[in-house]
Amino acid sequence: MSANSALRRAATVTALTAASVLVAAGVASAHVTVHPESYAKGATDGVLTFRVPNEEDTASTTKVQVFLPTDHPVLGVLVSPGDGWTAKVTTTKLKTPVKTDDGTITEAASEITWTGGKIGAGQFEDFDVAFGQLPEDTGQLTFKTLQTYSDGKVVRWIEEAGSGGEEPENPAPTIKLTAGDDATTSTAPATQSSAKATPTASADSSDSTARGLGIAGLIVGALGLAAAAFAFVRTRGAGS
């Protein structure tokens, strides 16, 4: 094998391996997520941001439905007007009314539906939801979400993590509710709802996974280049 052939072969293997790792990183970060990752129990006057990336190459996201829990209701829900999007809030009568300082609440938001806009390939959209108060009687809130594409495909982000903590294929957006002293001070993503970017900039919770896989790709690339250099030196030595 000539030196040039050895170098070309090593470079090809390196490129393919690194590309597969980086593609996996992009896929890992392309879930619908909610930010911040946690809030204090009973927190008031805050904002939840639902980040929706488009995972299809040939279709756009045209409808997003977020279902809010009614057994542990989020009170005082308000939606922020989005770029080209229309939001509809559906309320439902609570089985167990919630007593607050302002009186007893008998109804709460159960679904928010955004339509009229479009999220294209390689883009995401942030949907902001303001709330008056979060529940105090649970440690977690799960927001099951349906994402509808222009070709009719519906992705159901409704699965919850198993007892072992493994992430399901289509996880539902989830936030933790913690004791006041333990609550995170993280805020919603700085990118506003009209921003567009590639899916690799999506969920904070999955960014660490993507970065780890990206670093692994760089390491693989470095090893491949080292192998190419070794092959070149060995071939030159054999030729002399």
PDB file of C-alpha atoms in Angstrom:
ATOM      1  CA  MET A   1       0.000   0.000   0.000  1.00  0.00           C
ATOM      2  CA  SER A   2       1.403   3.438  -0.960  1.00  0.00           C
ATOM      3  CA  ALA A   3       1.750   6.275   1.534  1.00  0.00           C
ATOM      4  CA  ASN A   4      -0.974   8.293  -0.197  1.00  0.00           C
ATOM      5  CA  SER A   5      -3.365   5.344  -0.156  1.00  0.00           C
ATOM      6  CA  ALA A   6      -2.750   4.746   3.539  1.00  0.00           C
ATOM      7  CA  LEU A   7      -3.403   8.391   4.320  1.00  0.00           C
ATOM      8  CA  ARG A   8      -6.582   8.469   2.236  1.00  0.00           C
ATOM      9  CA  ARG A   9      -7.921   5.309   3.856  1.00  0.00           C
ATOM     10  CA  ALA A  10      -7.215   6.514   7.383  1.00  0.00           C
ATOM     11  CA  ALA A  11      -8.735   9.919   6.665  1.00  0.00           C
ATOM     12  CA  THR A  12     -11.904   8.330   5.270  1.00  0.00           C
ATOM     13  CA  VAL A  13     -12.367   6.091   8.302  1.00  0.00           C
ATOM     14  CA  THR A  14     -11.744   9.026  10.621  1.00  0.00           C
ATOM     15  CA  ALA A  15     -14.265  11.252   8.847  1.00  0.00           C
ATOM     16  CA  LEU A  16     -17.001   8.604   8.797  1.00  0.00           C
ATOM     17  CA  THR A  17     -16.525   7.730  12.460  1.00  0.00           C
ATOM     18  CA  ALA A  18     -16.491  11.338  13.619  1.00  0.00           C
ATOM     19  CA  ALA A  19     -19.528  12.172  11.497  1.00  0.00           C
ATOM     20  CA  SER A  20     -21.554   9.338  12.988  1.00  0.00           C
ATOM     21  CA  VAL A  21     -20.701  10.530  16.501  1.00  0.00           C
ATOM     22  CA  LEU A  22     -21.674  14.131  15.730  1.00  0.00           C
ATOM     23  CA  VAL A  23     -24.936  13.068  14.072  1.00  0.00           C
ATOM     24  CA  ALA A  24     -25.775  11.111  17.209  1.00  0.00           C
ATOM     25  CA  ALA A  25     -25.093  14.263  19.253  1.00  0.00           C
ATOM     26  CA  GLY A  26     -27.575  16.237  17.165  1.00  0.00           C
ATOM     27  CA  VAL A  27     -30.276  13.586  17.536  1.00  0.00           C
ATOM     28  CA  ALA A  28     -29.774  13.423  21.287  1.00  0.00           C
ATOM     29  CA  SER A  29     -30.563  17.125  21.678  1.00  0.00           C
ATOM     30  CA  ALA A  30     -33.643  17.300  19.426  1.00  0.00           C
ATOM     31  CA  HIS A  31     -36.401  16.644  21.968  1.00  0.00           C
ATOM     32  CA  VAL A  32     -39.159  19.039  22.988  1.00  0.00           C
ATOM     33  CA  THR A  33     -38.083  20.449  26.353  1.00  0.00           C
ATOM     34  CA  VAL A  34     -39.252  22.898  29.023  1.00  0.00           C
ATOM     35  CA  HIS A  35     -37.035  25.445  30.764  1.00  0.00           C
ATOM     36  CA  PRO A  36     -35.879  26.031  33.430  1.00  0.00           C
ATOM     37  CA  GLU A  37     -35.320  22.461  34.572  1.00  0.00           C
ATOM     38  CA  SER A  38     -36.646  23.180  38.061  1.00  0.00           C
ATOM     39  CA  TYR A  39     -38.640  25.652  40.131  1.00  0.00           C
ATOM     40  CA  ALA A  40     -39.444  26.013  43.797  1.00  0.00           C
ATOM     41  CA  LYS A  41     -42.681  24.450  44.963  1.00  0.00           C
ATOM     42  CA  GLY A  42     -45.394  27.069  45.024  1.00  0.00           C
ATOM     43  CA  ALA A  43     -43.304  29.520  42.968  1.00  0.00           C
ATOM     44  CA  THR A  44     -45.231  32.569  41.799  1.00  0.00           C
ATOM     45  CA  ASP A  45     -45.091  34.929  38.821  1.00  0.00           C
ATOM     46  CA  GLY A  46     -42.660  32.951  36.681  1.00  0.00           C
ATOM     47  CA  VAL A  47     -42.253  31.801  33.087  1.00  0.00           C
ATOM     48  CA  LEU A  48     -42.000  28.349  31.521  1.00  0.00           C
ATOM     49  CA  THR A  49     -40.423  28.164  28.069  1.00  0.00           C
ATOM     50  CA  PHE A  50     -41.239  25.223  25.804  1.00  0.00           C
ATOM     51  CA  ARG A  51     -38.547  24.715  23.178  1.00  0.00           C
ATOM     52  CA  VAL A  52     -39.720  22.854  20.071  1.00  0.00           C
ATOM     53  CA  PRO A  53     -37.091  21.785  17.499  1.00  0.00           C
ATOM     54  CA  ASN A  54     -38.034  20.618  14.013  1.00  0.00           C
ATOM     55  CA  GLU A  55     -36.676  17.097  13.404  1.00  0.00           C
ATOM     56  CA  GLU A  56     -37.915  16.631   9.828  1.00  0.00           C
ATOM     57  CA  ASP A  57     -35.923  17.525   6.701  1.00  0.00           C
ATOM     58  CA  THR A  58     -38.914  17.739   4.350  1.00  0.00           C
ATOM     59  CA  ALA A  59     -41.723  19.042   6.576  1.00  0.00           C
ATOM     60  CA  SER A  60     -42.367  21.991   8.893  1.00  0.00           C
ATOM     61  CA  THR A  61     -43.905  21.986  12.368  1.00  0.00           C
ATOM     62  CA  THR A  62     -47.295  23.703  12.071  1.00  0.00           C
ATOM     63  CA  LYS A  63     -49.012  22.893  15.378  1.00  0.00           C
ATOM     64  CA  VAL A  64     -47.886  22.417  18.979  1.00  0.00           C
ATOM     65  CA  GLN A  65     -50.154  21.201  21.782  1.00  0.00           C
ATOM     66  CA  VAL A  66     -48.989  21.261  25.393  1.00  0.00           C
ATOM     67  CA  PHE A  67     -51.151  19.516  27.994  1.00  0.00           C
ATOM     68  CA  LEU A  68     -50.906  20.851  31.537  1.00  0.00           C
ATOM     69  CA  PRO A  69     -51.547  18.574  34.544  1.00  0.00           C
ATOM     70  CA  THR A  70     -54.871  19.198  36.287  1.00  0.00           C
ATOM     71  CA  ASP A  71     -54.258  16.950  39.298  1.00  0.00           C
ATOM     72  CA  HIS A  72     -51.515  19.433  40.254  1.00  0.00           C
ATOM     73  CA  PRO A  73     -52.662  22.507  38.324  1.00  0.00           C
ATOM     74  CA  VAL A  74     -50.611  25.458  37.162  1.00  0.00           C
ATOM     75  CA  LEU A  75     -52.579  28.577  38.094  1.00  0.00           C
ATOM     76  CA  GLY A  76     -52.887  31.909  36.312  1.00  0.00           C
ATOM     77  CA  VAL A  77     -51.602  30.780  32.911  1.00  0.00           C
ATOM     78  CA  LEU A  78     -50.924  33.489  30.303  1.00  0.00           C
ATOM     79  CA  VAL A  79     -49.388  32.980  26.858  1.00  0.00           C
ATOM     80  CA  SER A  80     -47.000  35.257  25.003  1.00  0.00           C
ATOM     81  CA  PRO A  81     -47.822  36.183  21.388  1.00  0.00           C
ATOM     82  CA  GLY A  82     -45.404  34.393  19.075  1.00  0.00           C
ATOM     83  CA  ASP A  83     -44.064  35.354  15.669  1.00  0.00           C
ATOM     84  CA  GLY A  84     -46.897  34.266  13.357  1.00  0.00           C
ATOM     85  CA  TRP A  85     -48.402  31.932  15.952  1.00  0.00           C
ATOM     86  CA  THR A  86     -51.867  32.033  17.526  1.00  0.00           C
ATOM     87  CA  ALA A  87     -52.256  30.521  20.995  1.00  0.00           C
ATOM     88  CA  LYS A  88     -55.448  29.052  22.406  1.00  0.00           C
ATOM     89  CA  VAL A  89     -55.743  28.206  26.110  1.00  0.00           C
ATOM     90  CA  THR A  90     -58.283  25.555  27.123  1.00  0.00           C
ATOM     91  CA  THR A  91     -59.422  25.442  30.742  1.00  0.00           C
ATOM     92  CA  THR A  92     -61.076  22.677  32.713  1.00  0.00           C
ATOM     93  CA  LYS A  93     -62.964  22.418  35.981  1.00  0.00           C
ATOM     94  CA  LEU A  94     -60.758  21.071  38.761  1.00  0.00           C
ATOM     95  CA  LYS A  95     -61.809  17.966  40.669  1.00  0.00           C
ATOM     96  CA  THR A  96     -60.195  19.469  43.755  1.00  0.00           C
ATOM     97  CA  PRO A  97     -60.392  23.295  43.976  1.00  0.00           C
ATOM     98  CA  VAL A  98     -57.212  25.091  45.039  1.00  0.00           C
ATOM     99  CA  LYS A  99     -57.285  27.608  47.878  1.00  0.00           C
ATOM    100  CA  THR A 100     -55.082  30.667  47.417  1.00  0.00           C
ATOM    101  CA  ASP A 101     -54.654  34.044  49.117  1.00  0.00           C
ATOM    102  CA  ASP A 102     -56.895  35.499  46.426  1.00  0.00           C
ATOM    103  CA  GLY A 103     -59.662  32.954  46.896  1.00  0.00           C
ATOM    104  CA  THR A 104     -60.583  29.456  45.773  1.00  0.00           C
ATOM    105  CA  ILE A 105     -59.663  28.453  42.209  1.00  0.00           C
ATOM    106  CA  THR A 106     -62.101  26.040  40.565  1.00  0.00           C
ATOM    107  CA  GLU A 107     -60.748  26.095  36.980  1.00  0.00           C
ATOM    108  CA  ALA A 108     -57.249  25.930  35.483  1.00  0.00           C
ATOM    109  CA  ALA A 109     -55.552  25.649  32.101  1.00  0.00           C
ATOM    110  CA  SER A 110     -55.411  22.097  30.781  1.00  0.00           C
ATOM    111  CA  GLU A 111     -54.121  22.641  27.231  1.00  0.00           C
ATOM    112  CA  ILE A 112     -52.348  25.276  25.170  1.00  0.00           C
ATOM    113  CA  THR A 113     -52.419  24.974  21.383  1.00  0.00           C
ATOM    114  CA  TRP A 114     -50.253  27.035  19.039  1.00  0.00           C
ATOM    115  CA  THR A 115     -51.166  27.187  15.327  1.00  0.00           C
ATOM    116  CA  GLY A 116     -50.618  29.433  12.326  1.00  0.00           C
ATOM    117  CA  GLY A 117     -46.831  29.569  12.473  1.00  0.00           C
ATOM    118  CA  LYS A 118     -44.110  27.387  11.004  1.00  0.00           C
ATOM    119  CA  ILE A 119     -40.872  25.836  12.270  1.00  0.00           C
ATOM    120  CA  GLY A 120     -38.704  24.854   9.321  1.00  0.00           C
ATOM    121  CA  ALA A 121     -36.010  22.218   8.976  1.00  0.00           C
ATOM    122  CA  GLY A 122     -33.000  22.925  11.181  1.00  0.00           C
ATOM    123  CA  GLN A 123     -34.940  25.453  13.277  1.00  0.00           C
ATOM    124  CA  PHE A 124     -36.627  25.655  16.668  1.00  0.00           C
ATOM    125  CA  GLU A 125     -39.207  27.871  18.341  1.00  0.00           C
ATOM    126  CA  ASP A 126     -39.541  28.949  21.976  1.00  0.00           C
ATOM    127  CA  PHE A 127     -43.083  29.239  23.367  1.00  0.00           C
ATOM    128  CA  ASP A 128     -43.337  31.229  26.604  1.00  0.00           C
ATOM    129  CA  VAL A 129     -46.028  30.547  29.203  1.00  0.00           C
ATOM    130  CA  ALA A 130     -46.341  32.810  32.233  1.00  0.00           C
ATOM    131  CA  PHE A 131     -47.889  31.433  35.408  1.00  0.00           C
ATOM    132  CA  GLY A 132     -49.294  32.885  38.592  1.00  0.00           C
ATOM    133  CA  GLN A 133     -48.454  29.959  40.862  1.00  0.00           C
ATOM    134  CA  LEU A 134     -47.041  26.438  40.680  1.00  0.00           C
ATOM    135  CA  PRO A 135     -48.399  23.621  42.875  1.00  0.00           C
ATOM    136  CA  GLU A 136     -46.892  22.883  46.274  1.00  0.00           C
ATOM    137  CA  ASP A 137     -47.998  19.257  46.638  1.00  0.00           C
ATOM    138  CA  THR A 138     -45.823  17.486  44.042  1.00  0.00           C
ATOM    139  CA  GLY A 139     -42.154  17.141  43.187  1.00  0.00           C
ATOM    140  CA  GLN A 140     -42.504  17.071  39.409  1.00  0.00           C
ATOM    141  CA  LEU A 141     -44.652  18.454  36.610  1.00  0.00           C
ATOM    142  CA  THR A 142     -44.978  16.633  33.285  1.00  0.00           C
ATOM    143  CA  PHE A 143     -46.271  18.442  30.201  1.00  0.00           C
ATOM    144  CA  LYS A 144     -47.261  15.944  27.532  1.00  0.00           C
ATOM    145  CA  THR A 145     -46.863  17.511  24.108  1.00  0.00           C
ATOM    146  CA  LEU A 146     -48.019  16.773  20.556  1.00  0.00           C
ATOM    147  CA  GLN A 147     -46.019  18.136  17.613  1.00  0.00           C
ATOM    148  CA  THR A 148     -47.785  18.166  14.223  1.00  0.00           C
ATOM    149  CA  TYR A 149     -45.932  18.489  10.909  1.00  0.00           C
ATOM    150  CA  SER A 150     -47.098  19.875   7.564  1.00  0.00           C
ATOM    151  CA  ASP A 151     -47.150  16.362   6.074  1.00  0.00           C
ATOM    152  CA  GLY A 152     -49.629  15.167   8.727  1.00  0.00           C
ATOM    153  CA  LYS A 153     -47.106  13.376  10.949  1.00  0.00           C
ATOM    154  CA  VAL A 154     -47.734  13.760  14.681  1.00  0.00           C
ATOM    155  CA  VAL A 155     -44.922  13.170  17.194  1.00  0.00           C
ATOM    156  CA  ARG A 156     -46.216  12.381  20.673  1.00  0.00           C
ATOM    157  CA  TRP A 157     -43.841  13.628  23.369  1.00  0.00           C
ATOM    158  CA  ILE A 158     -45.722  11.865  26.155  1.00  0.00           C
ATOM    159  CA  GLU A 159     -43.454   9.190  27.606  1.00  0.00           C
ATOM    160  CA  GLU A 160     -42.165   9.408  31.162  1.00  0.00           C
ATOM    161  CA  ALA A 161     -38.833   8.089  32.399  1.00  0.00           C
ATOM    162  CA  GLY A 162     -38.864   4.570  33.829  1.00  0.00           C
ATOM    163  CA  SER A 163     -38.039   3.600  37.390  1.00  0.00           C
ATOM    164  CA  GLY A 164     -34.408   3.124  36.384  1.00  0.00           C
ATOM    165  CA  GLY A 165     -34.182   6.714  35.159  1.00  0.00           C
ATOM    166  CA  GLU A 166     -33.524   5.776  31.532  1.00  0.00           C
ATOM    167  CA  GLU A 167     -34.768   8.316  28.982  1.00  0.00           C
ATOM    168  CA  PRO A 168     -37.594   7.074  26.728  1.00  0.00           C
ATOM    169  CA  GLU A 169     -37.620   7.576  22.971  1.00  0.00           C
ATOM    170  CA  ASN A 170     -40.183  10.400  23.061  1.00  0.00           C
ATOM    171  CA  PRO A 171     -39.873  11.945  26.535  1.00  0.00           C
ATOM    172  CA  ALA A 172     -42.459  14.421  27.779  1.00  0.00           C
ATOM    173  CA  PRO A 173     -41.123  17.831  28.870  1.00  0.00           C
ATOM    174  CA  THR A 174     -40.679  17.746  32.651  1.00  0.00           C
ATOM    175  CA  ILE A 175     -39.594  20.111  35.422  1.00  0.00           C
ATOM    176  CA  LYS A 176     -38.669  19.330  39.012  1.00  0.00           C
ATOM    177  CA  LEU A 177     -40.328  21.155  41.888  1.00  0.00           C
ATOM    178  CA  THR A 178     -37.996  21.514  44.840  1.00  0.00           C
ATOM    179  CA  ALA A 179     -37.972  22.931  48.332  1.00  0.00           C
ATOM    180  CA  GLY A 180     -37.403  26.678  48.313  1.00  0.00           C
ATOM    181  CA  ASP A 181     -33.806  26.516  49.575  1.00  0.00           C
ATOM    182  CA  ASP A 182     -32.903  23.887  46.977  1.00  0.00           C
ATOM    183  CA  ALA A 183     -34.585  25.524  44.000  1.00  0.00           C
ATOM    184  CA  THR A 184     -32.429  26.223  40.988  1.00  0.00           C
ATOM    185  CA  THR A 185     -31.821  29.810  40.017  1.00  0.00           C
ATOM    186  CA  SER A 186     -31.610  28.961  36.328  1.00  0.00           C
ATOM    187  CA  THR A 187     -33.914  30.891  34.043  1.00  0.00           C
ATOM    188  CA  ALA A 188     -35.585  30.286  30.709  1.00  0.00           C
ATOM    189  CA  PRO A 189     -33.373  30.263  27.590  1.00  0.00           C
ATOM    190  CA  ALA A 190     -32.067  33.691  26.609  1.00  0.00           C
ATOM    191  CA  THR A 191     -33.162  33.123  23.003  1.00  0.00           C
ATOM    192  CA  GLN A 192     -36.604  34.647  22.524  1.00  0.00           C
ATOM    193  CA  SER A 193     -39.581  32.928  20.898  1.00  0.00           C
ATOM    194  CA  SER A 194     -38.862  34.427  17.480  1.00  0.00           C
ATOM    195  CA  ALA A 195     -35.321  33.035  17.316  1.00  0.00           C
ATOM    196  CA  LYS A 196     -34.279  30.367  14.846  1.00  0.00           C
ATOM    197  CA  ALA A 197     -31.282  28.040  15.125  1.00  0.00           C
ATOM    198  CA  THR A 198     -30.158  24.523  14.457  1.00  0.00           C
ATOM    199  CA  PRO A 199     -31.488  21.742  16.731  1.00  0.00           C
ATOM    200  CA  THR A 200     -28.040  21.337  18.299  1.00  0.00           C
ATOM    201  CA  ALA A 201     -28.838  24.479  20.275  1.00  0.00           C
ATOM    202  CA  SER A 202     -31.944  22.980  21.821  1.00  0.00           C
ATOM    203  CA  ALA A 203     -32.527  21.628  25.309  1.00  0.00           C
ATOM    204  CA  ASP A 204     -30.174  22.609  28.133  1.00  0.00           C
ATOM    205  CA  SER A 205     -30.689  19.217  29.742  1.00  0.00           C
ATOM    206  CA  SER A 206     -29.504  17.389  26.634  1.00  0.00           C
ATOM    207  CA  ASP A 207     -26.766  19.857  25.663  1.00  0.00           C
ATOM    208  CA  SER A 208     -24.342  18.099  27.995  1.00  0.00           C
ATOM    209  CA  THR A 209     -24.959  14.827  26.153  1.00  0.00           C
ATOM    210  CA  ALA A 210     -24.409  16.503  22.802  1.00  0.00           C
ATOM    211  CA  ARG A 211     -21.203  18.159  23.986  1.00  0.00           C
ATOM    212  CA  GLY A 212     -19.912  14.876  25.356  1.00  0.00           C
ATOM    213  CA  LEU A 213     -20.574  13.112  22.087  1.00  0.00           C
ATOM    214  CA  GLY A 214     -18.985  15.993  20.173  1.00  0.00           C
ATOM    215  CA  ILE A 215     -15.833  15.747  22.279  1.00  0.00           C
ATOM    216  CA  ALA A 216     -15.783  12.010  21.641  1.00  0.00           C
ATOM    217  CA  GLY A 217     -15.902  12.768  17.914  1.00  0.00           C
ATOM    218  CA  LEU A 218     -12.899  15.054  18.204  1.00  0.00           C
ATOM    219  CA  ILE A 219     -10.973  12.384  20.103  1.00  0.00           C
ATOM    220  CA  VAL A 220     -11.814   9.842  17.409  1.00  0.00           C
ATOM    221  CA  GLY A 221     -10.616  12.309  14.782  1.00  0.00           C
ATOM    222  CA  ALA A 222      -7.318  12.823  16.601  1.00  0.00           C
ATOM    223  CA  LEU A 223      -6.754   9.090  16.880  1.00  0.00           C
ATOM    224  CA  GLY A 224      -7.491   8.703  13.179  1.00  0.00           C
ATOM    225  CA  LEU A 225      -4.939  11.341  12.226  1.00  0.00           C
ATOM    226  CA  ALA A 226      -2.372   9.660  14.458  1.00  0.00           C
ATOM    227  CA  ALA A 227      -3.054   6.357  12.710  1.00  0.00           C
ATOM    228  CA  ALA A 228      -2.651   8.032   9.334  1.00  0.00           C
ATOM    229  CA  ALA A 229       0.686   9.532  10.341  1.00  0.00           C
ATOM    230  CA  PHE A 230       1.912   6.148  11.614  1.00  0.00           C
ATOM    231  CA  ALA A 231       0.884   4.464   8.356  1.00  0.00           C
ATOM    232  CA  PHE A 232       2.708   7.134   6.359  1.00  0.00           C
ATOM    233  CA  VAL A 233       5.925   6.777   8.361  1.00  0.00           C
ATOM    234  CA  ARG A 234       5.798   2.973   8.166  1.00  0.00           C
ATOM    235  CA  THR A 235       5.235   3.048   4.404  1.00  0.00           C
ATOM    236  CA  ARG A 236       8.100   5.479   3.875  1.00  0.00           C
ATOM    237  CA  GLY A 237      10.327   3.255   5.994  1.00  0.00           C
ATOM    238  CA  ALA A 238       9.406   0.168   3.992  1.00  0.00           C
ATOM    239  CA  GLY A 239      10.035   1.967   0.707  1.00  0.00           C
ATOM    240  CA  SER A 240      13.518   3.078   1.745  1.00  0.00           C
TER     241      SER A 240
END
